[in-house]
Structures are given as C-alpha cells and as structure tokens.
C-alpha cells in the first residue's frame, strides 16, 4: 500500500505543477538558508579535540598588580611570562613517554626565514614549543617523530614540519634527517606531520587566531633563550621597567607565552592545582604576584574558547533569524497545501465514495507531504552545498568553517521532512474530515 | 461608494484558517525583516565609518631584515623614485590590519597606579605620516624632520620628551576642560608632548572600544620589520605595486619583501565577516518579502477560485467591478493591519530575546515603522492582480446551474 501512496503522491504533485514547484522552492530555500547558517555556527562552536577536550587546560596566572585588569572577566591575561613558563615546564618535565607524568606545552608564534637553494627565501609561520605539544594535542605524524627530550633540554636545532612546507621545500616524501635552513641556521628534520588543522585552533585562540591555518614549522622552545625570533604573536605587559635587550625581555613581566597542561585524573588535577598555589606563594616571597590573593586559572578547551569569544554571536543571531525565515517558508507552504488539497478534494471524495476510510485518506496526504518534504530537503541540501562552496573561496576563515559535514547531510532532509509533515497535518486532517458528498456534486 | 466592511468580515470569519495563515505570514515577516534590517543597518554603519585616511590611495609594503637592520632613509628614498609615488612614510604596522600595539597614558605623573591611564592605539612613525595618509590636522603642527628619529636598537628607543600627535577624541578624554596642545602626558616612565591634534583616524583595530583614541609617535622602531606606506593616485597604485618589490631589493639583498597590499584591501578583509553578515541579512530580507508576497498572491487567487459563484452573484445583483476590487483591498487591509499589530509585538519579543542572549541593540522604532509601512504597501500591491481577476468574473455565472 505504501508504494501505492507514493505513486498517488507523485501523480498528485504532477497534477498541480505550479503549486508544487512553488512549495518545493519555498522549502528548498528555507532549508538551504537555515542549514547554511547552522553549518557555520556549528563549525564555530565545534569541539576541536573531543577525545580529550576535558583533560586539556589553558593555564593563567595573575602576575599583575591590582590596577591592571586586562579587561577580562576574571582579570587574568591569556598568556604567561617566560620565567613562569620555564618554571612550570620544568616542574613536571617528562623524561620518558610515560603516561602517568603530567605533561605541559608552552608555545608562541614566530616568523622564520626559510632559505632554499632553488627558490628565493620566504618567511613562514613557526610554532616555538616543547616536544610535549605533539602528544598533548594528538598531532598526527606521517614520518618520523618529535625531537628528543635532549633536544628540548639543550636547545638543539631540530625541526618538525608540516605537509605543505614538506611539499614546497623538498617536493614531498619522507625527508626525515634532511636539513632545513631557518634564519641561516641548519635544522635537522625529525618529523613530518600529516595534515592537521583543529577547528577552532584552540591552542592559539584569542584575538582572531582561532581560524588561522596551523603553523608549518615547529622548533624547540629552549631555542628562544639563545635566539630572538621575529615575534608573530600577541603579548601584553603592565609594568614600566624599561627593556633594553632581548635577554631583559625574556626575564621581564611581559606576558606572551601560551601554556597548556594535560591532567587526566582528578588526582593529577589536584596535584597541579596544589603546585600552582605553592608556586604563587613562593613567587610572592621574592616580590612578584603583588596581589595578595593572586589567582591561577585552569580552563578546559571549550571553556577557553568561550572565554575568548570564539563562537561569534553575530552568527548565532543570523542562525536564529534564518530559522524564523524557514518558519515563514513553511507557513507559505501551509497555505499552498491547504489551497491545493481543498481544490483537489473532489478526487479524494471519489476515493472515499469507493470505500477508503478517513484514516487512509489522511495517510495518503501525509505520504504526499512527506515526499514533498524529502524532495525539498534534497534540493535544499544541494543549494546548501553550493552556498557553502561559494563561501569557502572567500577567506581562510570561511574555508575552515564552511564545511558540509555529516550533520548537515542528515539534518537537512530530516528537518525538511519533519517540518513539512507538521505543516501538512492540518490540511490533511481538514480535508479527510470533510463529507465526500459535498465535493461529489457537480459544481 | 460603500466600503463593504461587513461582507468582508463575514467572509474572513468563514475561512478563519486561511486568514490566519496570511496574518501569520505578514506578522512573522515584519518581525524578522525589522530585526534583520536593523542588524544590517548597524553593520553598514560600522563598515562605513569615516577612517580619516585616504583609503583608496594608499599601498603598504612590509620589509623584513634577514641580517642586521635596514636603513629607513635609503629604503624610503628608493621608493620615492618609483613613478607615481606622491609620498612615503615608514610605520610600525600596516593600517586596518589588526597589527600594532596600544598603551595607557597618564596626565598626572604622580599617579603611579598605572591602571588609571587612558588606553590608546599607538603608531610609531615619522614626519611623513600625516601627509601620506591624508588625515586632517585641526590644531598644532606636524613633526619636523629634525624631530623624527629611528630606533635601530632597543637602547635607542626615546628617553627624551617625545613630540606626539593625538586624535581629537583622545585629546578630549585626556584633557576635557582645556586644550591638549602643548600638554605633556606620561607612559611607562616616558614623557610625551602633544604638538598636534588630528580630527580622527582609524589604525590597527577599528572595532575596538578605543578605535578613536590614537597617538602618533615621532619615532619609528626600526630594529625589525618595517612597513612603508605609499601614497599615490588610485590609477597608479597597481603599477607601483608591481614595481616596488624589485626597487627595494636593489637597495639591499638582506631583506625579504612581503607581497604589497592596498589599505583598501586591508579594510575589506578586516570587515569581511561584517560584510558577509550584512549581505546575508539583506538576502534574507529580500527572499522573505518575495515569499510572503507570492504567498499572498497565491492565497488571494485561491480565495477567488472558491468564491467564484459568490462574486458572480454579487455582480449580478448590481455590484460594480470596483466594488469587487474594493472588497479584496479591504480584506487585505484588515488582514495586513492585524498582521502588523501582531508583527510589531513579535518583532519586539524577538528583539528582546536577541538582546538578552546576544549582543543585539534595542530595535529602532523608525526601522520597525518603515518595515510595517513597506510590508503594507507591498502586500496591497500584491493583491492588485488577483483583485482584477476577481473583478472580471462575469455575472452570468450566478445564473448558471450549480
């Protein structure tokens, strides 16, 4: 019987081509608009590392005095000073890849000059960080591995590169062990990453960094003690001590290092919190952390993203308005359905006269409406895909955000069918309730 | 001519559902369109703000040293020789590009609690800046070439009283009751003297709350990368863009030149999200109005097909064509008015929800009224075609059998 209804639905839709086309158009446009903005909003508020987002914490320390608030809700800055970063890294340094050790990653963004034999040299975004960065953030390696812990401690010239740079400089392939010339210094390639782009880029999220491409070069953090790399990151400060050299800058109260820690068990979290508390007290003894109740903060990934306003509110407003737009499209469809069903009531009356019950008529109409919804949903999905593809070409940020993921594949037809059926309930009920005799009279 | 209120009302009441559908559509359209239009206008106003700069006549090129430092004067000289270049200035960061720094300034040197300073966006540059970017100097003077200096090492950063130029808004914030000209302000143990005031200028982050607070230094930090601002007539910019990199490379080989970029392009990229949002909203508004008008046309045509006999009978009993058309207009007016009332309520509710959960402003009444008026006019126009169709129904229908 079901396929009979599908057949009837098909015939009925063909019978009123203009009305059917208008309904399909209304549904398709409504679906594509709301789905496009849902996709964008979804990408913006997505969890970039769901497998361990609850165990990764951004560390903040309230090193500044009372009068400096950095205009954040908890009066903390998003980065640490270099002395604090060094201390925190050393406190729980992992010698082996043993899971029970608390691991942390300090990093900042720099720009290094890549010199090659055959091309003019160019500047490339670089992440200066320690080796635990890769295990912390589950960074996938295609060839090789992170540099050794000796490289971390002694500041050896090792480098991990990304696919794009691997292609650009070496022409692709396994180039572990080869030499890369950065800022005139030879670095040994210890590993090559598989394509990696967390969206949002949570480890460097504030001030617009959340939707930038990941760096192609990673070098050991301790190299920062010897070399002043071109800073391509943010920073802030509150004190007025003049800084006359790079060494003074490294030891100053300038805040410019991002710091993340992985705490997998409640015990580890308690241990780390106790450590931070005692660290602050110890620093206060030597005159730093002048606030009497200077705080620390550990924010897990999703909280960190919200704190840094990564999910733009503008998009949420647009998404809400687009669903209201869908509602108008559906009301439109409701009116068209009503008018169509009433007009075609004579045909239904014939079926009733031949013995069909009201329930069967109702079922017939719902099937028709569902078919309409499915078609509208499919067209809407196609329109959504086209819109997102167009948006992708507009900027790096949109390229990362305007992705058609499985959620939309499922959501678009589902929303279309459910909303169209809901819309069709009233017209279907109205017509199947009517007395067939009324419509069988010759008009 | 009688305005046929009572037959209209009774016919509306008979087909309650259909009337409610049209009413609902009009109401929802007004609610969404007014909020969307308001939001879009806010975005347009944000983007169209006066930046104070000669946006369409500025090109920036960033130069990075690979060894040692770069001599500003020789690089500037070489750029000036390029045909079409009217003026060149060296700055710490390109304009409207999210790059740059800000700092807090005190009026009272004894106020050691730095937090009481006023924050402003800082531009480290030279005496060519004001003329190159085209801002309006409303008081005081520009820097003289003797006053400007370049810091090639950290130790060369100024420790003397540095002449600075500030924006009018910043000047008034610092010195509300007197002229800021000739006054001295303090920052991190450094002393700065205000020698000039400009009308307004946008620099690194025009969307920040301190967008109008600008301070221009008469010293350039030249120890790392340097950004050259080039002023030229719009038609010459493309040519200059293709030539300037080569020219700079002839001065020194120990540098990397980034791809030159127009300030107009920096502005476009800075407001890209907002522009996209605005376009999405305008598209939404257009689509909504079209769909609602089509819906009204469709509904009206359907109503006619249902009431063919009734209309024919009215005509047979003496109603003129105008009477029939009038009936449709009155029906539409009643529905629209009710829809507008409901729509205004819904618009305000939606606005309140958006305001409390997201950063939306209170809806402007003018926009709401304009939306209502537009929707009313458009729906009335939409009814014209169906009304004419109805009016052309022949009275002979009344006499036909069944």
Short mmCIF file of N, CA, C and O in Angstrom, two decimals, chain A residues 225-266:
data_model
loop_
_atom_site.label_atom_id
_atom_site.label_comp_id
_atom_site.label_asym_id
_atom_site.label_seq_id
_atom_site.Cartn_x
_atom_site.Cartn_y
_atom_site.Cartn_z
N UNK A 225 65.82 30.94 24.25
CA UNK A 225 66.78 31.56 25.17
C UNK A 225 67.99 32.11 24.41
O UNK A 225 68.60 33.09 24.82
N UNK A 226 68.29 31.45 23.27
CA UNK A 226 69.50 31.84 22.53
C UNK A 226 69.20 32.80 21.39
O UNK A 226 70.03 33.59 20.99
N UNK A 227 68.01 32.66 20.78
CA UNK A 227 67.72 33.41 19.56
C UNK A 227 66.47 34.25 19.71
O UNK A 227 65.45 33.77 20.20
N UNK A 228 66.54 35.50 19.23
CA UNK A 228 65.33 36.31 19.18
C UNK A 228 64.67 36.11 17.83
O UNK A 228 65.09 36.68 16.84
N UNK A 229 63.64 35.28 17.80
CA UNK A 229 62.92 35.05 16.54
C UNK A 229 61.94 36.20 16.33
O UNK A 229 61.49 36.83 17.27
N UNK A 230 61.59 36.45 15.06
CA UNK A 230 60.61 37.51 14.78
C UNK A 230 59.28 37.12 15.42
O UNK A 230 58.69 36.13 15.07
N UNK A 231 58.82 37.91 16.35
CA UNK A 231 57.58 37.56 17.02
C UNK A 231 56.38 37.82 16.11
O UNK A 231 56.21 38.90 15.58
N UNK A 232 55.58 36.79 15.91
CA UNK A 232 54.35 36.95 15.13
C UNK A 232 53.14 36.73 16.02
O UNK A 232 52.07 36.34 15.57
N UNK A 233 53.32 36.94 17.30
CA UNK A 233 52.21 36.69 18.21
C UNK A 233 51.85 37.94 18.99
O UNK A 233 52.39 39.02 18.78
N UNK A 234 50.93 37.76 19.92
CA UNK A 234 50.48 38.88 20.77
C UNK A 234 51.23 38.89 22.08
O UNK A 234 51.99 37.99 22.40
N UNK A 235 51.01 39.93 22.84
CA UNK A 235 51.59 39.99 24.17
C UNK A 235 51.07 41.22 24.88
O UNK A 235 50.47 42.09 24.26
N UNK A 236 51.31 41.26 26.17
CA UNK A 236 50.91 42.45 26.92
C UNK A 236 51.79 42.61 28.14
O UNK A 236 52.55 41.71 28.50
N UNK A 237 51.72 43.76 28.73
CA UNK A 237 52.52 44.00 29.94
C UNK A 237 51.86 45.04 30.79
O UNK A 237 50.96 45.74 30.34
N UNK A 238 52.28 45.13 32.02
CA UNK A 238 51.67 46.11 32.92
C UNK A 238 52.70 46.96 33.62
O UNK A 238 52.37 47.98 34.20
N UNK A 239 53.99 46.53 33.58
CA UNK A 239 54.95 47.30 34.37
C UNK A 239 55.73 48.27 33.48
O UNK A 239 55.65 48.24 32.26
N UNK A 240 56.48 49.14 34.14
CA UNK A 240 57.13 50.22 33.38
C UNK A 240 58.64 50.09 33.41
O UNK A 240 59.35 51.05 33.20
N UNK A 241 59.15 48.90 33.72
CA UNK A 241 60.61 48.72 33.73
C UNK A 241 61.08 48.72 32.29
O UNK A 241 60.59 47.94 31.46
N UNK A 242 62.04 49.57 31.96
CA UNK A 242 62.48 49.65 30.56
C UNK A 242 63.18 48.35 30.13
O UNK A 242 63.90 47.74 30.91
N UNK A 243 62.92 47.95 28.90
CA UNK A 243 63.53 46.73 28.37
C UNK A 243 64.49 47.13 27.27
O UNK A 243 64.07 47.67 26.24
N UNK A 244 65.79 46.89 27.50
CA UNK A 244 66.77 47.36 26.53
C UNK A 244 67.41 46.26 25.73
O UNK A 244 68.21 46.52 24.85
N UNK A 245 67.11 45.02 26.03
CA UNK A 245 67.72 43.94 25.25
C UNK A 245 66.77 42.74 25.25
O UNK A 245 65.83 42.66 26.03
N UNK A 246 67.05 41.80 24.38
CA UNK A 246 66.22 40.60 24.28
C UNK A 246 66.30 39.81 25.57
O UNK A 246 65.29 39.28 26.06
N UNK A 247 67.47 39.73 26.17
CA UNK A 247 67.61 38.99 27.43
C UNK A 247 66.73 39.60 28.51
O UNK A 247 66.09 38.90 29.29
N UNK A 248 66.72 40.95 28.54
CA UNK A 248 65.85 41.62 29.53
C UNK A 248 64.40 41.29 29.25
O UNK A 248 63.60 41.10 30.16
N UNK A 249 64.07 41.22 27.96
CA UNK A 249 62.69 40.90 27.57
C UNK A 249 62.31 39.50 28.06
O UNK A 249 61.22 39.28 28.59
N UNK A 250 63.24 38.55 27.89
CA UNK A 250 62.95 37.17 28.30
C UNK A 250 62.68 37.07 29.80
O UNK A 250 61.88 36.26 30.24
N UNK A 251 63.38 37.89 30.57
CA UNK A 251 63.24 37.79 32.03
C UNK A 251 62.16 38.72 32.57
O UNK A 251 61.92 38.75 33.76
N UNK A 252 61.52 39.51 31.68
CA UNK A 252 60.60 40.56 32.14
C UNK A 252 59.23 40.00 32.51
O UNK A 252 58.97 38.80 32.38
N UNK A 253 58.37 40.91 32.93
CA UNK A 253 56.98 40.56 33.26
C UNK A 253 56.06 40.65 32.05
O UNK A 253 54.83 40.65 32.20
N UNK A 254 56.63 40.71 30.86
CA UNK A 254 55.82 40.70 29.64
C UNK A 254 55.16 39.33 29.52
O UNK A 254 55.79 38.30 29.74
N UNK A 255 53.88 39.34 29.14
CA UNK A 255 53.12 38.10 29.04
C UNK A 255 52.94 37.77 27.57
O UNK A 255 52.30 38.52 26.84
N UNK A 256 53.55 36.63 27.11
CA UNK A 256 53.47 36.36 25.68
C UNK A 256 53.51 34.88 25.33
O UNK A 256 53.58 34.51 24.16
N UNK A 257 53.48 34.01 26.36
CA UNK A 257 53.59 32.57 26.11
C UNK A 257 52.26 31.87 26.43
O UNK A 257 51.73 32.03 27.52
N UNK A 258 51.77 31.07 25.46
CA UNK A 258 50.60 30.24 25.73
C UNK A 258 51.04 29.00 26.49
O UNK A 258 52.07 28.40 26.17
N UNK A 259 50.25 28.59 27.49
CA UNK A 259 50.64 27.43 28.28
C UNK A 259 49.47 26.48 28.48
O UNK A 259 48.40 26.88 28.93
N UNK A 260 49.66 25.22 28.11
CA UNK A 260 48.62 24.19 28.25
C UNK A 260 49.15 23.02 29.06
O UNK A 260 50.31 22.68 28.98
N UNK A 261 48.27 22.39 29.84
CA UNK A 261 48.67 21.23 30.63
C UNK A 261 47.61 20.13 30.45
O UNK A 261 46.43 20.42 30.27
N UNK A 262 48.07 18.87 30.47
CA UNK A 262 47.13 17.75 30.34
C UNK A 262 46.99 17.09 31.70
O UNK A 262 47.97 16.63 32.27
N UNK A 263 45.77 17.08 32.23
CA UNK A 263 45.51 16.47 33.53
C UNK A 263 44.42 15.42 33.36
O UNK A 263 43.26 15.75 33.16
N UNK A 264 44.83 14.15 33.41
CA UNK A 264 43.89 13.09 33.03
C UNK A 264 43.05 12.55 34.17
O UNK A 264 42.02 11.94 33.93
N UNK A 265 43.50 12.71 35.41
CA UNK A 265 42.72 12.19 36.53
C UNK A 265 42.47 13.31 37.53
O UNK A 265 43.20 14.30 37.55
N UNK A 266 41.45 13.14 38.38
CA UNK A 266 41.21 14.16 39.42
C UNK A 266 42.43 14.34 40.32
O UNK A 266 42.70 15.44 40.79
#
